[in-house]
Short mmCIF file of C-alpha atoms in Angstrom, two decimals:
data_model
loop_
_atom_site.label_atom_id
_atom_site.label_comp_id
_atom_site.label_asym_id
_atom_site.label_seq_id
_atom_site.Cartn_x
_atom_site.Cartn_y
_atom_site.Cartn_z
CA UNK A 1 -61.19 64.47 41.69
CA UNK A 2 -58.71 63.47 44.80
CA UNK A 3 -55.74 63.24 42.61
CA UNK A 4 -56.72 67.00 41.26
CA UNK A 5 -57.11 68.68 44.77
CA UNK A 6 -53.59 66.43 45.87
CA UNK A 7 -55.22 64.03 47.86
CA UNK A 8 -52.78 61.62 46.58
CA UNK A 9 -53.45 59.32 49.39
CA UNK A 10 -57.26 59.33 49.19
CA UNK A 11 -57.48 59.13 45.21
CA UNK A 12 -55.09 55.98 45.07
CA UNK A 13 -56.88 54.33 48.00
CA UNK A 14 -59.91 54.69 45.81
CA UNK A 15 -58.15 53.33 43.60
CA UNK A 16 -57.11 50.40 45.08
CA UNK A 17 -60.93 49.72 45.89
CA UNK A 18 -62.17 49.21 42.77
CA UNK A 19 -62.90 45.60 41.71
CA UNK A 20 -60.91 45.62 38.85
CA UNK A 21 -58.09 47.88 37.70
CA UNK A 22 -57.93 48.24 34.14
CA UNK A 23 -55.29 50.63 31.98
CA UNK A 24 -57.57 53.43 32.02
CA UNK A 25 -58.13 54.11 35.45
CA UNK A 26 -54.42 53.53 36.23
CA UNK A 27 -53.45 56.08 33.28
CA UNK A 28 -55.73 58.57 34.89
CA UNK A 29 -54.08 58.36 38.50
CA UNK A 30 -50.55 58.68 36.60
CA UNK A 31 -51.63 61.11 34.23
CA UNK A 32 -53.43 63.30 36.66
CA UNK A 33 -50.33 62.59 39.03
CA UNK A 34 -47.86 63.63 36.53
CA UNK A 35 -49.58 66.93 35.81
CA UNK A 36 -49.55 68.42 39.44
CA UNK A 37 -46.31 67.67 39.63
CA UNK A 38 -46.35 64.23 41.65
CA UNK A 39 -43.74 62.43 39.84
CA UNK A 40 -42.87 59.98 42.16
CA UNK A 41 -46.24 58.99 42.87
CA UNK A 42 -46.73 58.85 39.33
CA UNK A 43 -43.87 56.08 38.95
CA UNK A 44 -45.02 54.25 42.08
CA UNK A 45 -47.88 53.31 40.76
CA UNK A 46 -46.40 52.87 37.53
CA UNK A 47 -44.72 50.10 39.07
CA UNK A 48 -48.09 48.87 40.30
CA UNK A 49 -49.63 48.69 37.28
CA UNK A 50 -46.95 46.61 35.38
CA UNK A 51 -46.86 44.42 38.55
CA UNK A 52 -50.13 43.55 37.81
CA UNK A 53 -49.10 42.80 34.78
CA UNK A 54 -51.54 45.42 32.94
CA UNK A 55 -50.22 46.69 29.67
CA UNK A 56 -49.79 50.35 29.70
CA UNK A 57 -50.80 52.46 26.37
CA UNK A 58 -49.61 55.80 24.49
CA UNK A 59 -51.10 57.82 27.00
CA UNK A 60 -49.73 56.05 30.10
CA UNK A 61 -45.88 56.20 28.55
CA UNK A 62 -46.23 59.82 27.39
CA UNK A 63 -47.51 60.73 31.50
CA UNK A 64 -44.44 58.40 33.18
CA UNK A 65 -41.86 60.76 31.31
CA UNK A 66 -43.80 63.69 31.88
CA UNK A 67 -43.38 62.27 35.43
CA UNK A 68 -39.94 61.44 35.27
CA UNK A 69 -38.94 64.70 33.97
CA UNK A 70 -40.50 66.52 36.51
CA UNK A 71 -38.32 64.65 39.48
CA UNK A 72 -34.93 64.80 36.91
CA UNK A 73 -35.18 60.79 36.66
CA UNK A 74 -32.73 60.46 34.00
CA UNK A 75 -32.32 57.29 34.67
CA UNK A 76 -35.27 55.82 34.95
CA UNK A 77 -36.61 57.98 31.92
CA UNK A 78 -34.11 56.73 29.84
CA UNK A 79 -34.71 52.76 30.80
CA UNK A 80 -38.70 53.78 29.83
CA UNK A 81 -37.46 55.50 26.47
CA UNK A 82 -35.74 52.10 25.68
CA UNK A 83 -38.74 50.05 26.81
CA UNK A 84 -40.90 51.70 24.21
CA UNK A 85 -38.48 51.49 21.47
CA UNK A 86 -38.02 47.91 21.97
CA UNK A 87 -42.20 47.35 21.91
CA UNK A 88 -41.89 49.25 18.83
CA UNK A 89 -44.23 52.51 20.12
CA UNK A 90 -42.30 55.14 18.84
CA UNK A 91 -41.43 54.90 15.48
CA UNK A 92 -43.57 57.95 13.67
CA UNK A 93 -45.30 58.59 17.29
CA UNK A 94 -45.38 62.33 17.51
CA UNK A 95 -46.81 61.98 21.01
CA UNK A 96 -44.26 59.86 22.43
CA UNK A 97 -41.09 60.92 20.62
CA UNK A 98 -42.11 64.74 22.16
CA UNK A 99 -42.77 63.29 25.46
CA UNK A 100 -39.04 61.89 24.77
CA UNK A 101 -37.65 65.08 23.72
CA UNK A 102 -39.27 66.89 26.80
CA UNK A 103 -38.13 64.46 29.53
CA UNK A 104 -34.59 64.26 28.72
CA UNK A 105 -35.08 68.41 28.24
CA UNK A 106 -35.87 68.71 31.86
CA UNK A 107 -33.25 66.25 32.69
CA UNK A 108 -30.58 68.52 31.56
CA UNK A 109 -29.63 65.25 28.73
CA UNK A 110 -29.46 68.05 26.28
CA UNK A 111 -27.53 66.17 23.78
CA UNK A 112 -30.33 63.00 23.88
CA UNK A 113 -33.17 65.58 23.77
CA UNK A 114 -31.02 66.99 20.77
CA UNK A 115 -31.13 63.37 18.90
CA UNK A 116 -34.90 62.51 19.64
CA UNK A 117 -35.70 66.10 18.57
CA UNK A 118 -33.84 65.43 15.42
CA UNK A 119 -35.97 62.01 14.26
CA UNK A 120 -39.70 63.91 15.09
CA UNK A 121 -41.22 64.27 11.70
CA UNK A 122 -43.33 67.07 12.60
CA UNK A 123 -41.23 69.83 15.14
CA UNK A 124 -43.58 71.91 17.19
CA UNK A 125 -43.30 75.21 19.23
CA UNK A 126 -43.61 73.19 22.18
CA UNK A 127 -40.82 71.02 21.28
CA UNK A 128 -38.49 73.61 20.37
CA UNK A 129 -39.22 75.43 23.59
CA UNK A 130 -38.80 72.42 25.73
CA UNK A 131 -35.15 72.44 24.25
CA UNK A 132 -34.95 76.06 24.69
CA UNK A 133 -36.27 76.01 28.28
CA UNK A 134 -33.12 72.64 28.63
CA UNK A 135 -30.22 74.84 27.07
CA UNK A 136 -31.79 77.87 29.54
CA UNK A 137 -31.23 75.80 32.36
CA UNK A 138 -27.85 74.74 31.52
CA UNK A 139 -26.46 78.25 30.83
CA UNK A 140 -25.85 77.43 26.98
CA UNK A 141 -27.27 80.50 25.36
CA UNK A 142 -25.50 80.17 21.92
CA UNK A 143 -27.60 76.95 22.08
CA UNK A 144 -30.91 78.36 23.10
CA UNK A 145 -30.82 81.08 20.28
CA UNK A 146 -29.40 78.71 17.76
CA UNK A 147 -33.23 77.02 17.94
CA UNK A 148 -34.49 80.07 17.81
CA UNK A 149 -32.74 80.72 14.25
CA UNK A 150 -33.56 77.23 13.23
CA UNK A 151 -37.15 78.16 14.03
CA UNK A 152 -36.96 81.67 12.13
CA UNK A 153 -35.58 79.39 9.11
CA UNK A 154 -38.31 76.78 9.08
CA UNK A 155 -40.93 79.35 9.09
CA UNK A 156 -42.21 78.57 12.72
CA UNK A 157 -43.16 81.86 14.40
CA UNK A 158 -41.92 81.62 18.02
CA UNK A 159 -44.79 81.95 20.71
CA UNK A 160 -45.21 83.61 23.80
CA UNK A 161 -43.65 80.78 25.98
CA UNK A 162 -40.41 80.92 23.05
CA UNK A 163 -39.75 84.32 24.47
CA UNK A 164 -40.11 84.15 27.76
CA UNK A 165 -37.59 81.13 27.54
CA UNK A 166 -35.36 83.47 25.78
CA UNK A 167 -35.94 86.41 28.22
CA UNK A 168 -34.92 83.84 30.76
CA UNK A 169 -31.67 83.07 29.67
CA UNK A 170 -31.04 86.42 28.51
CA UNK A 171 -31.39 87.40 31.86
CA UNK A 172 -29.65 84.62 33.40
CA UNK A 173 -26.91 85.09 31.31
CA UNK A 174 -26.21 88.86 31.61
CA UNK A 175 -27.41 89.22 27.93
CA UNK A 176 -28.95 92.61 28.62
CA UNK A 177 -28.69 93.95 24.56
CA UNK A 178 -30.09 90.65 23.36
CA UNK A 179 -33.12 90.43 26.27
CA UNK A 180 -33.93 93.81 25.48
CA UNK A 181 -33.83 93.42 21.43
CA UNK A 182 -36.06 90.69 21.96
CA UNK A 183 -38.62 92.50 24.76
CA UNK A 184 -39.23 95.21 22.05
CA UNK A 185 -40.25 92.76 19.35
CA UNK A 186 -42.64 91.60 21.69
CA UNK A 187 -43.83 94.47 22.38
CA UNK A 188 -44.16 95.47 18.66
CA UNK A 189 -46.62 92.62 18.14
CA UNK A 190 -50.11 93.67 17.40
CA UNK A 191 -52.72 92.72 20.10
CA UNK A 192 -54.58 90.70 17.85
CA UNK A 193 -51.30 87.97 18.39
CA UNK A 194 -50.30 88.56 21.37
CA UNK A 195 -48.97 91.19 24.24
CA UNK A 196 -46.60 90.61 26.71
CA UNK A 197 -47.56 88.36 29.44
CA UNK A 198 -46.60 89.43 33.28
CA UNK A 199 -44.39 86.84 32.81
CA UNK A 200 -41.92 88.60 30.17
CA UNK A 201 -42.45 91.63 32.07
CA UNK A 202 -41.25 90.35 35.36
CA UNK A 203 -38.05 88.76 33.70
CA UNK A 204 -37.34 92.05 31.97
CA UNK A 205 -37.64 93.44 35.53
CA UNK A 206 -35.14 90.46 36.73
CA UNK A 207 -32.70 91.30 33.99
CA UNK A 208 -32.35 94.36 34.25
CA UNK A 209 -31.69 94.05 38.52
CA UNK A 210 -29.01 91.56 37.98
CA UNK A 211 -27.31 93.54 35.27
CA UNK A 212 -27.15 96.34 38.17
CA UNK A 213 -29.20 98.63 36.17
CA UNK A 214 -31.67 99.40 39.24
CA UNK A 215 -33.17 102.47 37.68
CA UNK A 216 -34.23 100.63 34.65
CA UNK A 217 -35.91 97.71 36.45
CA UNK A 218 -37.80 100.20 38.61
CA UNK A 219 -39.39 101.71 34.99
CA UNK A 220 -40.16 98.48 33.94
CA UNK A 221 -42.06 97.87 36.60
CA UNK A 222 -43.94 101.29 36.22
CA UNK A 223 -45.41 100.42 32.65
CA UNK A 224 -46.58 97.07 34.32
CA UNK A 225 -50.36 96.60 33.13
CA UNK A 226 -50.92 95.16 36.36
CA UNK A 227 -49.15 94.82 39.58
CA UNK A 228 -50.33 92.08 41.28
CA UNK A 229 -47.93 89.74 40.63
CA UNK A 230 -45.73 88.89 43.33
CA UNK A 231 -42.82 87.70 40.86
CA UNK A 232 -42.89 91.07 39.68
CA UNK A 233 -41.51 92.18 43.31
CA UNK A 234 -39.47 89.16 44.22
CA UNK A 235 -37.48 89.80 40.75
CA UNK A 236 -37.08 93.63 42.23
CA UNK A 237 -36.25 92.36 46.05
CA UNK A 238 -33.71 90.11 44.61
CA UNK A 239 -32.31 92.93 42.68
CA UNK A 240 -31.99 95.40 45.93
CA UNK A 241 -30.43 92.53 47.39
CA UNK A 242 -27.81 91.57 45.04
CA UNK A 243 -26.78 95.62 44.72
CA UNK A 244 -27.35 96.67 48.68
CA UNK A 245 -30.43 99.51 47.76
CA UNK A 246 -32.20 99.49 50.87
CA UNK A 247 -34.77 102.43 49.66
CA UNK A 248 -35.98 100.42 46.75
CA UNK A 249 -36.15 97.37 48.64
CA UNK A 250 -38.60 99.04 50.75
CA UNK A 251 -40.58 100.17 48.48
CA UNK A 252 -41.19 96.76 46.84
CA UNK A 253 -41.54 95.01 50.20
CA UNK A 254 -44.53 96.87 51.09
CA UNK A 255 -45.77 96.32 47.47
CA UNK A 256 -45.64 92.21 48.06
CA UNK A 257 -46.94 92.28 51.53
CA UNK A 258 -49.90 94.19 49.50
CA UNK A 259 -50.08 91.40 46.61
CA UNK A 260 -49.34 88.16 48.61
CA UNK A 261 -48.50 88.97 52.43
CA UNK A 262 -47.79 84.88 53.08
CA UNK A 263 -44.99 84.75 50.71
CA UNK A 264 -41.90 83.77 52.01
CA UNK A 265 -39.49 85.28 49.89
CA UNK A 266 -40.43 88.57 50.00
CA UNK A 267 -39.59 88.43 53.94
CA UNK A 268 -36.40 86.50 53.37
CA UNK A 269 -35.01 88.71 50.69
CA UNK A 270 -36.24 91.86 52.86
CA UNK A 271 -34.48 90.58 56.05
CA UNK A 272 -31.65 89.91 53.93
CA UNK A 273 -31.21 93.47 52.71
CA UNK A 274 -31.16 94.58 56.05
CA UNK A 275 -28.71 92.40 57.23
CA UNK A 276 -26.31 93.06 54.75
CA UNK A 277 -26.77 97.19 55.14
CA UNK A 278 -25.80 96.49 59.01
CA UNK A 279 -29.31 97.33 59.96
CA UNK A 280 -29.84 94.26 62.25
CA UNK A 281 -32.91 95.81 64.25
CA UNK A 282 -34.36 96.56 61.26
CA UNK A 283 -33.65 92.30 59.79
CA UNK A 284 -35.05 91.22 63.10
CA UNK A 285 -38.31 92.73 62.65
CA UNK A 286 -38.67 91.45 59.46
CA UNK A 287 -38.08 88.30 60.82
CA UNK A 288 -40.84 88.32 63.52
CA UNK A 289 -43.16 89.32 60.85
CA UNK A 290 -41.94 86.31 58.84
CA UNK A 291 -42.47 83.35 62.12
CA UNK A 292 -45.79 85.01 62.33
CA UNK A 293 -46.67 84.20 58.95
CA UNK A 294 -45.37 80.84 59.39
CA UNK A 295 -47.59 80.02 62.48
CA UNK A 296 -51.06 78.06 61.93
#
């Protein structure tokens, strides 16, 4: 329940209190750790545990490389992917050998993740978009749609999270045709699969913005089925921002102080279009209103 909420502190104190430690309440603390993101807590008590000489199992491996993907420990990830092969875990172990493939994904060890991918007898959606999500990250997108081919010619429908790893490096890679190709499939899907999450929406928003096509991202955001989504107006702030349009800028400033008034980025990105338009008063302001957000 501690290690839930992210009382780290609290849950492994517990932890430590209990008369005996076995695998299972260890696994739980790393598992649970791994999941909110904790990775180094996760391999600190990792460390623990084997220190105490208790065996780890399936589950505990599969949660330290969730963990150590999470903090980019290629490293370390890689000494624990040799560590099971040499106990013999992961021949014909779907679970581990996708654990594997996703930790060296988030790594950025592309052409590992690429190997381990290669021996899984069973590829999932979630594997393939782990490596889409790694070649995303990395800028390749000849790579990331090349596993989306691969996908089309094993007759593995992509899901939702496939396209909005595709929308991603569509629009990180100025691949407005392809993002918006892809966007209208989507769309074309029946409800009864699936609709566009705000998700896809917001990085439709995003791509269009950085392609300079300010007009277009301000439509997008129009057919929007909902609008409280700060991303949605961070993607359009960072747009104004890149391309100096202090109206729209406005516009979706008082939009996220409407959605989420704490976040940060709206007031950073707001200030900065100011700044950059020579309209220091105007920056200023936005930066008193930001230090009073910040204060307890």
């Amino acid at each position: 329940m501690y290690c839930k909420c992210g009382s780290f502190d609290r849950g492994h104190g517990l932890l430590q209190e209990l008369p005996a430690h076995d695998s299972f309440s260890w696994t739980a603390f790393i598992s649970c750790a791994a999941d909110q993101g904790f990775g180094e807590e996760s391999l600190r008590c990792f460390e623990q545990m084997q220190q105490q000489g208790i065996r780890p199992d399936v589950v505990t491996w599969a949660s330290i490389l969730k963990a150590c993907g999470s903090i980019g420990a290629a490293t370390r990830g890689e000494e624990i992917h040799n560590e099971i092969e040499r106990r013999g875990l992961l021949q014909d172990n779907v679970l581990l050998l996708n654990a594997v493939v996703h930790m060296y994904a988030k790594c950025g060890a592309l052409e590992k993740s690429q190997q381990v991918f290669e021996k899984l007898p069973v590829q999932e959606v979630v594997t393939w978009n782990a490596l889409i999500t790694g070649y995303a990250q990395k800028g390749s997108s000849q790579n990331a749609f090349k596993c989306l081919q691969r996908m089309e010619q094993k007759g593995l429908p992509p899901d939702l999270v496939t396209y909005l790893c595709l929308l991603n490096v569509c629009s990180h890679s100025g691949l407005l045709d392809e993002g918006q190709v892809l966007f209208t499939f989507l769309s074309s899907w029946t409800t009864t699969v699936a609709d566009p999450c705000l998700e896809h929406y917001t990085c439709m928003v995003d791509l269009f913005g950085r392609a300079g096509n300010l007009d277009k991202a301000s439509a997008m955001v129009e057919v929007i089925p909902s609008l409280d989504f700060i991303g949605i107006w961070v993607a359009l702030l960072f747009a104004c921002q890149k391309w100096a349009d202090v109206t729209l800028g406005k516009r979706a400033f008082e939009h996220s102080l409407e959605v989420a008034k704490s976040d940060m980025s709206a007031y950073v990105l707001m200030r900065n279009i100011y700044s950059y338009a020579g309209m220091l008063e105007e920056a200023e302001e936005v930066e008193i209103m930001r230090m009073k957000m910040c204060r307890p």
